[in-house]
PDB file of C-alpha atoms and ligand atoms in Angstrom:
ATOM      1  CA  MET Z  11       0.120  -0.048   0.046  1.00 46.00           C
ATOM      2  CA  GLU Z  12       1.575   3.303  -1.050  1.00 48.00           C
ATOM      3  CA  ARG Z  13       0.398   6.689  -1.284  1.00 53.00           C
ATOM      4  CA  PRO Z  14       1.781   9.714  -3.418  1.00 51.00           C
ATOM      5  CA  ASP Z  15       4.586  11.480  -1.719  1.00 63.00           C
ATOM      6  CA  PRO Z  16       3.127  13.595   1.088  1.00 71.00           C
ATOM      7  CA  ALA Z  17       4.510  17.065   1.671  1.00 85.00           C
ATOM      8  CA  PRO Z  18       4.246  18.593   5.127  1.00 95.00           C
ATOM      9  CA  GLY Z  19       1.999  21.591   5.552  1.00 95.00           C
ATOM     10  CA  PRO Z  20       2.299  24.032   8.390  1.00 96.00           C
ATOM     11  CA  GLY Z  21       2.852  22.199  11.725  1.00 97.00           C
ATOM     12  CA  GLU Z  22       3.008  18.833  10.048  1.00 97.00           C
ATOM     13  CA  ILE Z  23       5.838  16.235   9.640  1.00 97.00           C
ATOM     14  CA  VAL Z  24       6.559  13.561   7.178  1.00 96.00           C
ATOM     15  CA  VAL Z  25       8.073  10.436   8.586  1.00 97.00           C
ATOM     16  CA  GLU Z  26       9.973   7.808   6.752  1.00 97.00           C
ATOM     17  CA  VAL Z  27       8.560   4.522   8.103  1.00 97.00           C
ATOM     18  CA  ARG Z  28      11.250   2.178   9.453  1.00 97.00           C
ATOM     19  CA  ALA Z  29       8.900  -0.417  11.259  1.00 97.00           C
ATOM     20  CA  ALA Z  30       5.204  -0.804  11.025  1.00 96.00           C
ATOM     21  CA  LEU Z  31       3.487  -3.584  13.003  1.00 96.00           C
ATOM     22  CA  THR Z  32       0.523  -5.723  12.247  1.00 94.00           C
ATOM     23  CA  CYS Z  33      -2.272  -5.390  14.848  1.00 90.00           C
ATOM     24  CA  GLY Z  34      -5.548  -7.064  15.305  1.00 81.00           C
ATOM     25  CA  THR Z  35      -7.372  -3.758  15.015  1.00 80.00           C
ATOM     26  CA  ASP Z  36      -6.209  -3.499  11.465  1.00 78.00           C
ATOM     27  CA  LEU Z  37      -7.449  -6.996  10.795  1.00 75.00           C
ATOM     28  CA  LYS Z  38     -10.837  -6.116  12.453  1.00 75.00           C
ATOM     29  CA  LEU Z  39     -10.958  -2.946  10.178  1.00 73.00           C
ATOM     30  CA  LEU Z  40     -10.478  -5.159   7.152  1.00 71.00           C
ATOM     31  CA  ARG Z  41     -13.203  -7.473   8.271  1.00 70.00           C
ATOM     32  CA  ARG Z  42     -15.921  -5.275   9.820  1.00 66.00           C
ATOM     33  CA  GLY Z  43     -14.925  -1.639   9.861  1.00 68.00           C
ATOM     34  CA  HIS Z  44     -14.588   0.237  13.145  1.00 71.00           C
ATOM     35  CA  PRO Z  45     -16.933   2.603  14.850  1.00 68.00           C
ATOM     36  CA  LYS Z  46     -14.123   5.289  15.414  1.00 69.00           C
ATOM     37  CA  ILE Z  47     -12.112   5.005  12.286  1.00 64.00           C
ATOM     38  CA  PRO Z  48     -13.472   6.179   8.850  1.00 61.00           C
ATOM     39  CA  PHE Z  49     -12.898   4.190   5.641  1.00 58.00           C
ATOM     40  CA  PRO Z  50     -11.130   4.263   3.041  1.00 57.00           C
ATOM     41  CA  LEU Z  51      -7.660   4.376   4.422  1.00 65.00           C
ATOM     42  CA  THR Z  52      -4.222   2.847   4.301  1.00 75.00           C
ATOM     43  CA  LEU Z  53      -3.903   0.319   7.235  1.00 86.00           C
ATOM     44  CA  GLY Z  54      -1.198   0.496   9.983  1.00 91.00           C
ATOM     45  CA  HIS Z  55      -0.999   2.552  13.049  1.00 94.00           C
ATOM     46  CA  GLU Z  56       1.852   1.031  15.107  1.00 96.00           C
ATOM     47  CA  PHE Z  57       5.142   2.387  13.746  1.00 97.00           C
ATOM     48  CA  SER Z  58       8.236   4.345  14.129  1.00 98.00           C
ATOM     49  CA  GLY Z  59      10.585   6.085  11.757  1.00 98.00           C
ATOM     50  CA  VAL Z  60      12.731   9.046  10.948  1.00 98.00           C
ATOM     51  CA  VAL Z  61      11.393  12.491  10.395  1.00 98.00           C
ATOM     52  CA  GLU Z  62      12.049  13.385   6.617  1.00 97.00           C
ATOM     53  CA  ALA Z  63      10.565  16.958   6.515  1.00 97.00           C
ATOM     54  CA  ALA Z  64       8.988  19.246   9.025  1.00 97.00           C
ATOM     55  CA  GLY Z  65       6.521  21.861   8.068  1.00 97.00           C
ATOM     56  CA  ALA Z  66       6.687  25.504   9.332  1.00 96.00           C
ATOM     57  CA  GLY Z  67       6.324  25.643  13.158  1.00 97.00           C
ATOM     58  CA  ALA Z  68       6.491  21.813  13.819  1.00 97.00           C
ATOM     59  CA  PRO Z  69       8.708  21.159  16.822  1.00 97.00           C
ATOM     60  CA  PHE Z  70      10.691  18.432  15.001  1.00 98.00           C
ATOM     61  CA  VAL Z  71      13.560  18.437  12.546  1.00 97.00           C
ATOM     62  CA  ALA Z  72      14.578  16.141   9.749  1.00 97.00           C
ATOM     63  CA  GLY Z  73      16.525  13.140  11.053  1.00 98.00           C
ATOM     64  CA  GLU Z  74      14.842  12.655  14.434  1.00 98.00           C
ATOM     65  CA  ARG Z  75      13.621   9.270  15.219  1.00 98.00           C
ATOM     66  CA  VAL Z  76       9.969   9.294  16.340  1.00 98.00           C
ATOM     67  CA  THR Z  77       6.898   7.126  17.101  1.00 98.00           C
ATOM     68  CA  SER Z  78       3.369   8.262  17.775  1.00 98.00           C
ATOM     69  CA  ALA Z  79       0.352   7.561  19.726  1.00 98.00           C
ATOM     70  CA  VAL Z  80      -2.709   7.087  17.638  1.00 97.00           C
ATOM     71  CA  THR Z  81      -4.514  10.127  18.809  1.00 97.00           C
ATOM     72  CA  ALA Z  82      -4.046  13.696  20.382  1.00 98.00           C
ATOM     73  CA  PRO Z  83      -6.698  14.592  22.744  1.00 98.00           C
ATOM     74  CA  CYS Z  84      -8.008  18.119  22.390  1.00 97.00           C
ATOM     75  CA  GLY Z  85      -7.550  19.012  26.030  1.00 96.00           C
ATOM     76  CA  ALA Z  86     -10.718  21.139  26.004  1.00 97.00           C
ATOM     77  CA  CYS Z  87     -13.832  18.842  25.894  1.00 98.00           C
ATOM     78  CA  GLY Z  88     -15.561  17.484  28.911  1.00 98.00           C
ATOM     79  CA  PRO Z  89     -13.757  14.203  29.090  1.00 98.00           C
ATOM     80  CA  CYS Z  90     -10.383  15.820  28.581  1.00 98.00           C
ATOM     81  CA  ARG Z  91     -10.954  18.302  31.309  1.00 98.00           C
ATOM     82  CA  ALA Z  92     -12.204  15.570  33.625  1.00 97.00           C
ATOM     83  CA  GLY Z  93      -8.759  13.813  33.230  1.00 96.00           C
ATOM     84  CA  ARG Z  94     -10.087  11.127  30.913  1.00 98.00           C
ATOM     85  CA  ALA Z  95      -8.366  12.152  27.701  1.00 98.00           C
ATOM     86  CA  ASN Z  96      -8.734   8.582  26.303  1.00 98.00           C
ATOM     87  CA  LEU Z  97     -12.478   9.486  25.894  1.00 98.00           C
ATOM     88  CA  CYS Z  98     -11.780  12.816  24.273  1.00 98.00           C
ATOM     89  CA  GLN Z  99     -14.753  13.565  22.070  1.00 97.00           C
ATOM     90  CA  THR Z 100     -12.782  14.648  18.960  1.00 97.00           C
ATOM     91  CA  ALA Z 101      -9.493  12.703  19.136  1.00 96.00           C
ATOM     92  CA  PHE Z 102     -10.650  10.069  16.672  1.00 94.00           C
ATOM     93  CA  GLU Z 103     -11.510  12.711  14.087  1.00 93.00           C
ATOM     94  CA  GLU Z 104      -7.858  12.788  13.266  1.00 90.00           C
ATOM     95  CA  PRO Z 105      -6.311   9.405  14.207  1.00 92.00           C
ATOM     96  CA  LEU Z 106      -2.858   8.218  13.085  1.00 93.00           C
ATOM     97  CA  TRP Z 107      -3.469   5.717  10.322  1.00 88.00           C
ATOM     98  CA  GLY Z 108      -1.733   4.655   7.194  1.00 91.00           C
ATOM     99  CA  THR Z 109       1.665   3.538   8.436  1.00 93.00           C
ATOM    100  CA  PHE Z 110       1.821   0.620   5.988  1.00 92.00           C
ATOM    101  CA  ALA Z 111       3.587   2.909   3.604  1.00 92.00           C
ATOM    102  CA  ASP Z 112       7.162   4.290   2.882  1.00 93.00           C
ATOM    103  CA  ARG Z 113       6.356   7.478   4.602  1.00 93.00           C
ATOM    104  CA  VAL Z 114       3.496   8.940   6.443  1.00 94.00           C
ATOM    105  CA  ARG Z 115       2.392  12.664   6.841  1.00 94.00           C
ATOM    106  CA  LEU Z 116       1.228  13.374  10.432  1.00 96.00           C
ATOM    107  CA  SER Z 117      -1.221  16.171  11.071  1.00 96.00           C
ATOM    108  CA  SER Z 118      -0.291  19.138  13.164  1.00 97.00           C
ATOM    109  CA  ARG Z 119      -2.725  17.845  15.786  1.00 97.00           C
ATOM    110  CA  LEU Z 120      -0.790  14.620  16.137  1.00 98.00           C
ATOM    111  CA  VAL Z 121       2.508  16.465  15.898  1.00 98.00           C
ATOM    112  CA  ARG Z 122       1.533  18.651  18.900  1.00 97.00           C
ATOM    113  CA  GLY Z 123      -0.105  16.016  21.058  1.00 96.00           C
ATOM    114  CA  ALA Z 124       0.862  12.405  19.930  1.00 98.00           C
ATOM    115  CA  VAL Z 125       4.265  12.212  18.294  1.00 98.00           C
ATOM    116  CA  ARG Z 126       7.254  11.258  20.582  1.00 98.00           C
ATOM    117  CA  ARG Z 127      10.997  11.167  20.115  1.00 98.00           C
ATOM    118  CA  LEU Z 128      12.677   7.887  20.617  1.00 97.00           C
ATOM    119  CA  PRO Z 129      14.961   7.675  23.643  1.00 95.00           C
ATOM    120  CA  GLY Z 130      18.542   6.762  22.566  1.00 92.00           C
ATOM    121  CA  GLY Z 131      18.994   3.156  22.241  1.00 92.00           C
ATOM    122  CA  LEU Z 132      15.371   2.185  21.758  1.00 97.00           C
ATOM    123  CA  SER Z 133      14.980   0.250  18.579  1.00 97.00           C
ATOM    124  CA  PHE Z 134      12.453   1.017  15.847  1.00 98.00           C
ATOM    125  CA  GLU Z 135      10.580  -2.205  16.411  1.00 97.00           C
ATOM    126  CA  ALA Z 136      10.328  -1.774  20.224  1.00 97.00           C
ATOM    127  CA  ALA Z 137       9.179   1.922  19.805  1.00 98.00           C
ATOM    128  CA  ALA Z 138       6.464   0.748  17.456  1.00 98.00           C
ATOM    129  CA  LEU Z 139       4.901  -1.239  20.354  1.00 98.00           C
ATOM    130  CA  LEU Z 140       3.870   2.223  21.921  1.00 98.00           C
ATOM    131  CA  ASP Z 141       0.247   2.047  20.961  1.00 97.00           C
ATOM    132  CA  PRO Z 142      -0.719  -1.441  22.083  1.00 97.00           C
ATOM    133  CA  LEU Z 143       1.420  -1.195  25.199  1.00 98.00           C
ATOM    134  CA  ALA Z 144      -0.176   2.147  26.246  1.00 98.00           C
ATOM    135  CA  SER Z 145      -3.526   0.403  25.887  1.00 98.00           C
ATOM    136  CA  VAL Z 146      -2.563  -2.273  28.371  1.00 98.00           C
ATOM    137  CA  VAL Z 147      -1.014   0.272  30.747  1.00 98.00           C
ATOM    138  CA  HIS Z 148      -4.375   2.118  30.679  1.00 98.00           C
ATOM    139  CA  ALA Z 149      -6.352  -1.105  31.119  1.00 98.00           C
ATOM    140  CA  LEU Z 150      -4.446  -2.087  34.149  1.00 97.00           C
ATOM    141  CA  SER Z 151      -4.840   1.453  35.630  1.00 97.00           C
ATOM    142  CA  ARG Z 152      -8.658   0.804  35.491  1.00 97.00           C
ATOM    143  CA  VAL Z 153      -8.500  -2.070  37.983  1.00 97.00           C
ATOM    144  CA  PRO Z 154      -7.470  -2.399  41.631  1.00 94.00           C
ATOM    145  CA  PRO Z 155      -3.847  -3.575  41.978  1.00 92.00           C
ATOM    146  CA  VAL Z 156      -3.626  -7.354  41.818  1.00 92.00           C
ATOM    147  CA  ALA Z 157      -0.744  -7.613  44.345  1.00 92.00           C
ATOM    148  CA  GLY Z 158      -0.373 -11.304  44.894  1.00 94.00           C
ATOM    149  CA  GLY Z 159      -3.708 -12.180  43.391  1.00 96.00           C
ATOM    150  CA  THR Z 160      -4.696 -14.502  40.479  1.00 98.00           C
ATOM    151  CA  VAL Z 161      -5.431 -13.393  37.022  1.00 98.00           C
ATOM    152  CA  LEU Z 162      -7.094 -15.165  34.189  1.00 98.00           C
ATOM    153  CA  ILE Z 163      -6.668 -13.764  30.496  1.00 98.00           C
ATOM    154  CA  ALA Z 164      -9.025 -15.188  27.843  1.00 96.00           C
ATOM    155  CA  GLY Z 165      -7.145 -15.100  24.453  1.00 95.00           C
ATOM    156  CA  CYS Z 166      -3.434 -15.429  23.895  1.00 94.00           C
ATOM    157  CA  GLY Z 167      -2.381 -12.851  21.323  1.00 93.00           C
ATOM    158  CA  PRO Z 168      -0.033  -9.826  21.862  1.00 95.00           C
ATOM    159  CA  ILE Z 169      -2.370  -8.102  24.138  1.00 96.00           C
ATOM    160  CA  ALA Z 170      -2.625 -11.149  26.488  1.00 96.00           C
ATOM    161  CA  ALA Z 171       1.211 -11.319  26.417  1.00 96.00           C
ATOM    162  CA  MET Z 172       1.493  -7.573  27.225  1.00 97.00           C
ATOM    163  CA  ASN Z 173      -0.756  -8.056  30.275  1.00 97.00           C
ATOM    164  CA  VAL Z 174       1.520 -10.899  31.244  1.00 97.00           C
ATOM    165  CA  SER Z 175       4.595  -8.901  31.058  1.00 96.00           C
ATOM    166  CA  LEU Z 176       3.128  -5.889  33.004  1.00 96.00           C
ATOM    167  CA  LEU Z 177       1.591  -8.376  35.647  1.00 96.00           C
ATOM    168  CA  ARG Z 178       4.737 -10.340  36.084  1.00 91.00           C
ATOM    169  CA  GLY Z 179       6.128 -10.042  39.605  1.00 89.00           C
ATOM    170  CA  LYS Z 180       2.854  -8.422  40.703  1.00 92.00           C
ATOM    171  CA  ALA Z 181       0.244 -10.992  40.447  1.00 90.00           C
ATOM    172  CA  GLY Z 182       0.487 -14.348  42.234  1.00 93.00           C
ATOM    173  CA  GLU Z 183      -0.206 -16.423  39.096  1.00 95.00           C
ATOM    174  CA  VAL Z 184      -1.441 -15.515  35.687  1.00 97.00           C
ATOM    175  CA  THR Z 185      -3.445 -18.004  33.614  1.00 97.00           C
ATOM    176  CA  VAL Z 186      -3.915 -17.527  29.845  1.00 97.00           C
ATOM    177  CA  ALA Z 187      -6.500 -19.596  27.936  1.00 96.00           C
ATOM    178  CA  GLY Z 188      -6.262 -19.742  24.176  1.00 93.00           C
ATOM    179  CA  PRO Z 189      -6.084 -21.942  21.177  1.00 91.00           C
ATOM    180  CA  GLU Z 190      -2.661 -21.354  19.528  1.00 89.00           C
ATOM    181  CA  PRO Z 191       0.100 -23.668  20.689  1.00 90.00           C
ATOM    182  CA  PRO Z 192       2.983 -21.382  19.418  1.00 90.00           C
ATOM    183  CA  ARG Z 193       1.609 -18.388  21.351  1.00 93.00           C
ATOM    184  CA  LEU Z 194       0.916 -20.469  24.429  1.00 95.00           C
ATOM    185  CA  LEU Z 195       4.548 -21.726  24.464  1.00 94.00           C
ATOM    186  CA  ILE Z 196       5.587 -18.113  24.360  1.00 94.00           C
ATOM    187  CA  LEU Z 197       3.405 -17.173  27.317  1.00 96.00           C
ATOM    188  CA  GLU Z 198       4.550 -20.164  29.268  1.00 96.00           C
ATOM    189  CA  GLU Z 199       8.231 -19.019  28.666  1.00 95.00           C
ATOM    190  CA  MET Z 200       7.085 -15.729  30.182  1.00 95.00           C
ATOM    191  CA  GLY Z 201       5.958 -17.454  33.329  1.00 95.00           C
ATOM    192  CA  ALA Z 202       2.210 -17.771  32.620  1.00 97.00           C
ATOM    193  CA  ARG Z 203       0.090 -20.867  33.234  1.00 97.00           C
ATOM    194  CA  THR Z 204      -1.708 -21.784  30.052  1.00 97.00           C
ATOM    195  CA  VAL Z 205      -4.869 -23.579  29.363  1.00 96.00           C
ATOM    196  CA  ARG Z 206      -5.096 -24.876  25.784  1.00 94.00           C
ATOM    197  CA  LEU Z 207      -8.496 -24.575  24.067  1.00 91.00           C
ATOM    198  CA  ASP Z 208      -9.223 -26.451  21.015  1.00 86.00           C
ATOM    199  CA  GLU Z 209     -10.446 -23.542  19.075  1.00 81.00           C
ATOM    200  CA  ALA Z 210     -10.888 -19.857  19.654  1.00 81.00           C
ATOM    201  CA  PRO Z 211     -12.388 -19.076  23.032  1.00 79.00           C
ATOM    202  CA  SER Z 212     -16.138 -19.473  22.932  1.00 81.00           C
ATOM    203  CA  GLY Z 213     -18.719 -18.840  25.649  1.00 78.00           C
ATOM    204  CA  GLU Z 214     -19.223 -22.669  26.105  1.00 81.00           C
ATOM    205  CA  ALA Z 215     -15.500 -23.621  26.098  1.00 82.00           C
ATOM    206  CA  ILE Z 216     -13.945 -21.351  28.505  1.00 86.00           C
ATOM    207  CA  GLY Z 217     -16.077 -22.263  31.501  1.00 84.00           C
ATOM    208  CA  PRO Z 218     -15.340 -25.933  31.670  1.00 87.00           C
ATOM    209  CA  ALA Z 219     -11.737 -25.659  30.429  1.00 91.00           C
ATOM    210  CA  VAL Z 220     -10.640 -23.203  33.304  1.00 94.00           C
ATOM    211  CA  SER Z 221     -11.220 -24.206  36.871  1.00 94.00           C
ATOM    212  CA  GLY Z 222     -11.195 -21.878  39.853  1.00 95.00           C
ATOM    213  CA  LEU Z 223     -11.978 -18.285  40.417  1.00 97.00           C
ATOM    214  CA  PHE Z 224      -9.717 -15.436  39.790  1.00 98.00           C
ATOM    215  CA  ASP Z 225      -9.234 -11.941  41.381  1.00 98.00           C
ATOM    216  CA  LEU Z 226      -8.927 -10.341  37.947  1.00 98.00           C
ATOM    217  CA  VAL Z 227     -10.228 -11.695  34.630  1.00 98.00           C
ATOM    218  CA  VAL Z 228      -9.303  -9.996  31.468  1.00 98.00           C
ATOM    219  CA  ASP Z 229     -11.099 -10.390  28.212  1.00 97.00           C
ATOM    220  CA  THR Z 230      -8.944  -9.877  25.131  1.00 96.00           C
ATOM    221  CA  THR Z 231     -11.282 -11.652  22.711  1.00 94.00           C
ATOM    222  CA  GLY Z 232     -13.960  -8.983  22.183  1.00 94.00           C
ATOM    223  CA  ASP Z 233     -16.519 -11.888  21.915  1.00 94.00           C
ATOM    224  CA  PRO Z 234     -19.633 -10.869  24.004  1.00 95.00           C
ATOM    225  CA  GLN Z 235     -20.403 -14.607  24.701  1.00 94.00           C
ATOM    226  CA  VAL Z 236     -16.867 -15.061  26.061  1.00 95.00           C
ATOM    227  CA  ALA Z 237     -17.109 -11.972  28.147  1.00 96.00           C
ATOM    228  CA  SER Z 238     -20.522 -12.967  29.455  1.00 95.00           C
ATOM    229  CA  SER Z 239     -19.200 -16.404  30.524  1.00 95.00           C
ATOM    230  CA  LEU Z 240     -16.184 -14.720  32.296  1.00 96.00           C
ATOM    231  CA  VAL Z 241     -18.376 -13.151  34.908  1.00 97.00           C
ATOM    232  CA  ALA Z 242     -18.581 -16.608  36.489  1.00 96.00           C
ATOM    233  CA  LYS Z 243     -14.838 -16.844  36.760  1.00 97.00           C
ATOM    234  CA  VAL Z 244     -14.402 -13.773  39.058  1.00 98.00           C
ATOM    235  CA  VAL Z 245     -13.899 -14.132  42.801  1.00 98.00           C
ATOM    236  CA  PRO Z 246     -16.353 -12.269  45.030  1.00 98.00           C
ATOM    237  CA  GLY Z 247     -15.214  -8.590  45.075  1.00 98.00           C
ATOM    238  CA  GLY Z 248     -13.103  -9.198  41.961  1.00 98.00           C
ATOM    239  CA  THR Z 249     -13.107  -7.589  38.566  1.00 98.00           C
ATOM    240  CA  LEU Z 250     -13.880  -8.393  34.935  1.00 98.00           C
ATOM    241  CA  LEU Z 251     -11.929  -6.222  32.682  1.00 98.00           C
ATOM    242  CA  LEU Z 252     -13.283  -5.825  29.068  1.00 98.00           C
ATOM    243  CA  PHE Z 253     -10.089  -4.931  27.097  1.00 97.00           C
ATOM    244  CA  ALA Z 254     -11.216  -5.751  23.601  1.00 95.00           C
ATOM    245  CA  GLY Z 255     -13.753  -3.732  21.793  1.00 92.00           C
ATOM    246  CA  MET Z 256     -17.107  -5.172  20.770  1.00 92.00           C
ATOM    247  CA  PRO Z 257     -19.527  -4.220  18.178  1.00 88.00           C
ATOM    248  CA  GLY Z 258     -22.038  -1.526  18.847  1.00 90.00           C
ATOM    249  CA  GLY Z 259     -25.352  -3.153  20.224  1.00 94.00           C
ATOM    250  CA  ALA Z 260     -23.474  -6.233  21.529  1.00 94.00           C
ATOM    251  CA  ALA Z 261     -25.098  -7.503  24.657  1.00 95.00           C
ATOM    252  CA  LEU Z 262     -23.681  -9.243  27.705  1.00 95.00           C
ATOM    253  CA  SER Z 263     -25.725 -11.681  29.600  1.00 94.00           C
ATOM    254  CA  ALA Z 264     -24.480 -12.334  33.018  1.00 92.00           C
ATOM    255  CA  ASP Z 265     -25.872 -13.502  36.489  1.00 94.00           C
ATOM    256  CA  ALA Z 266     -26.701 -10.199  38.093  1.00 95.00           C
ATOM    257  CA  TYR Z 267     -26.692 -11.938  41.554  1.00 97.00           C
ATOM    258  CA  ARG Z 268     -22.843 -12.058  41.163  1.00 97.00           C
ATOM    259  CA  ILE Z 269     -22.627  -8.313  40.365  1.00 97.00           C
ATOM    260  CA  HIS Z 270     -24.775  -7.285  43.321  1.00 98.00           C
ATOM    261  CA  TYR Z 271     -24.453  -9.833  46.180  1.00 98.00           C
ATOM    262  CA  GLU Z 272     -20.879 -10.608  45.250  1.00 98.00           C
ATOM    263  CA  GLU Z 273     -19.798  -7.299  44.119  1.00 98.00           C
ATOM    264  CA  VAL Z 274     -18.115  -8.555  40.970  1.00 98.00           C
ATOM    265  CA  SER Z 275     -17.241  -5.331  38.980  1.00 98.00           C
ATOM    266  CA  VAL Z 276     -17.344  -5.347  35.120  1.00 98.00           C
ATOM    267  CA  VAL Z 277     -14.938  -2.573  33.886  1.00 98.00           C
ATOM    268  CA  GLY Z 278     -14.351  -1.518  30.411  1.00 98.00           C
ATOM    269  CA  SER Z 279     -11.185   0.051  29.122  1.00 98.00           C
ATOM    270  CA  PHE Z 280     -10.844   2.016  25.801  1.00 97.00           C
ATOM    271  CA  HIS Z 281      -7.724   3.397  24.255  1.00 97.00           C
ATOM    272  CA  TYR Z 282      -5.268   5.445  26.461  1.00 98.00           C
ATOM    273  CA  THR Z 283      -4.242   8.937  27.663  1.00 98.00           C
ATOM    274  CA  PRO Z 284      -1.035  10.782  26.903  1.00 98.00           C
ATOM    275  CA  THR Z 285       0.186   9.913  30.267  1.00 98.00           C
ATOM    276  CA  ASP Z 286      -0.373   6.249  29.689  1.00 98.00           C
ATOM    277  CA  ALA Z 287       1.662   6.573  26.386  1.00 98.00           C
ATOM    278  CA  ASP Z 288       4.477   8.286  28.272  1.00 98.00           C
ATOM    279  CA  ARG Z 289       4.635   5.460  30.711  1.00 98.00           C
ATOM    280  CA  ALA Z 290       4.620   2.865  27.911  1.00 98.00           C
ATOM    281  CA  LEU Z 291       7.560   4.645  26.262  1.00 98.00           C
ATOM    282  CA  THR Z 292       9.489   4.646  29.646  1.00 97.00           C
ATOM    283  CA  LEU Z 293       8.758   0.916  30.123  1.00 97.00           C
ATOM    284  CA  LEU Z 294      10.083   0.154  26.534  1.00 97.00           C
ATOM    285  CA  ALA Z 295      13.132   2.475  27.056  1.00 97.00           C
ATOM    286  CA  GLY Z 296      13.833   0.709  30.268  1.00 95.00           C
ATOM    287  CA  GLY Z 297      13.974  -2.629  28.531  1.00 92.00           C
ATOM    288  CA  ARG Z 298      11.038  -3.886  30.684  1.00 89.00           C
ATOM    289  CA  ILE Z 299       9.127  -5.317  27.669  1.00 93.00           C
ATOM    290  CA  PRO Z 300      10.650  -8.255  25.840  1.00 94.00           C
ATOM    291  CA  VAL Z 301      10.365  -6.963  22.305  1.00 95.00           C
ATOM    292  CA  GLU Z 302      11.170 -10.346  20.743  1.00 93.00           C
ATOM    293  CA  VAL Z 303       8.118 -11.864  22.357  1.00 93.00           C
ATOM    294  CA  PHE Z 304       5.915  -9.541  20.559  1.00 95.00           C
ATOM    295  CA  VAL Z 305       7.582  -8.930  17.120  1.00 95.00           C
ATOM    296  CA  THR Z 306       8.001 -12.486  16.155  1.00 92.00           C
ATOM    297  CA  GLY Z 307       8.513 -11.910  12.314  1.00 93.00           C
ATOM    298  CA  ARG Z 308       9.585  -9.528   9.637  1.00 96.00           C
ATOM    299  CA  ARG Z 309       8.536  -8.876   6.096  1.00 96.00           C
ATOM    300  CA  PRO Z 310       8.972  -6.302   3.331  1.00 96.00           C
ATOM    301  CA  LEU Z 311       6.123  -3.923   3.247  1.00 94.00           C
ATOM    302  CA  SER Z 312       4.924  -5.420   0.015  1.00 92.00           C
ATOM    303  CA  GLU Z 313       4.147  -8.674   1.889  1.00 93.00           C
ATOM    304  CA  TRP Z 314       1.523  -6.997   4.111  1.00 90.00           C
ATOM    305  CA  ALA Z 315      -1.215  -9.421   3.285  1.00 88.00           C
ATOM    306  CA  GLU Z 316       1.133 -12.418   4.029  1.00 92.00           C
ATOM    307  CA  ALA Z 317       2.050 -10.786   7.365  1.00 93.00           C
ATOM    308  CA  PHE Z 318      -1.740 -10.713   8.336  1.00 90.00           C
ATOM    309  CA  ASP Z 319      -1.745 -14.464   7.357  1.00 90.00           C
ATOM    310  CA  ASP Z 320       1.286 -15.126   9.651  1.00 92.00           C
ATOM    311  CA  VAL Z 321      -0.715 -13.608  12.416  1.00 90.00           C
ATOM    312  CA  SER Z 322      -4.148 -15.069  11.868  1.00 85.00           C
ATOM    313  CA  ARG Z 323      -3.071 -18.562  10.896  1.00 81.00           C
ATOM    314  CA  GLY Z 324       0.612 -19.014  11.723  1.00 73.00           C
ATOM    315  CA  GLY Z 325       0.530 -18.094  15.494  1.00 81.00           C
ATOM    316  CA  ALA Z 326       2.880 -15.118  14.961  1.00 90.00           C
ATOM    317  CA  MET Z 327       2.327 -12.364  17.641  1.00 93.00           C
ATOM    318  CA  LYS Z 328       3.101  -9.289  15.553  1.00 95.00           C
ATOM    319  CA  VAL Z 329       4.975  -8.960  12.175  1.00 96.00           C
ATOM    320  CA  ALA Z 330       7.145  -5.991  11.523  1.00 96.00           C
ATOM    321  CA  LEU Z 331       6.582  -4.650   8.044  1.00 96.00           C
ATOM    322  CA  ILE Z 332       9.914  -2.958   6.762  1.00 96.00           C
ATOM    323  CA  PRO Z 333       9.521  -0.603   3.814  1.00 94.00           C
TER     324      PRO Z 333
HETATM  325 ZN1   ZN N   1      -2.884  -1.637  17.419  1.00 58.01          ZN
HETATM  326 ZN1   ZN N   2     -10.895  16.161  24.223  1.00 58.01          ZN
END
């Protein structure tokens, strides 16, 4: 996917892409669209690169290594003023998209509020993990600390693995339930206990496959039936975290007795704030995130379709597309 050479207008920058990662959100966009992202567009939103040209007034210069959050909150709307910039009412009017390309032009809004310089020593591939990692940082900030507690994660993709790497050393035990043996092996090497499902997690499969109750249960599947069944897996007083997006109108069906008499909380998490993104970049720069766990393959940009096959059929976590 290539677009004509973009030139930076006032406040904009053009970035030569050095690494762009596959993400389930791109795959979801291809399959069913996204309530917050308009079509048509070039795919790709997890990336890093080198500033090629900066428009008038942009606070970057050619040659700087950068990555970017997907949105820049406005700072002025109700949610922004309430400290919930991830819910900014206008941020998704100008999202970062289109990094499956040789170069990408970033709007002045993104340049002002989303683009970040790479700390020295941070690789392009590691820096491209900023967006998913910030989402997980945000999600875990939505739930009580799990100090010593037990965690169940439904799904075994990169988001599950990022949860595992952030919960490592904090949670007592993290259990991951999913279908793909290559991914489960990676998660075991990270210290997680794994439960192998015969196929993608379904509402019926996960209950019998996983025994016990957990202080924190995280849904990374975005399947309303799976999420509904997970309510039964939470300890009294514990939390079900809905990480993955679901289509508008999707309904959960759960035993309300558990939510009232047993104070099981159901908490959603969407996107991230600039503070979450800063924390994610600090974690990446500090070597806290094992990049090789998340970027498990590399392909030239022209093979973007094959890269999605690697992810959806081959058990790869993420594939880096290199222009
Ligand atoms: Zn993503
Ligand atoms: Zn706002």
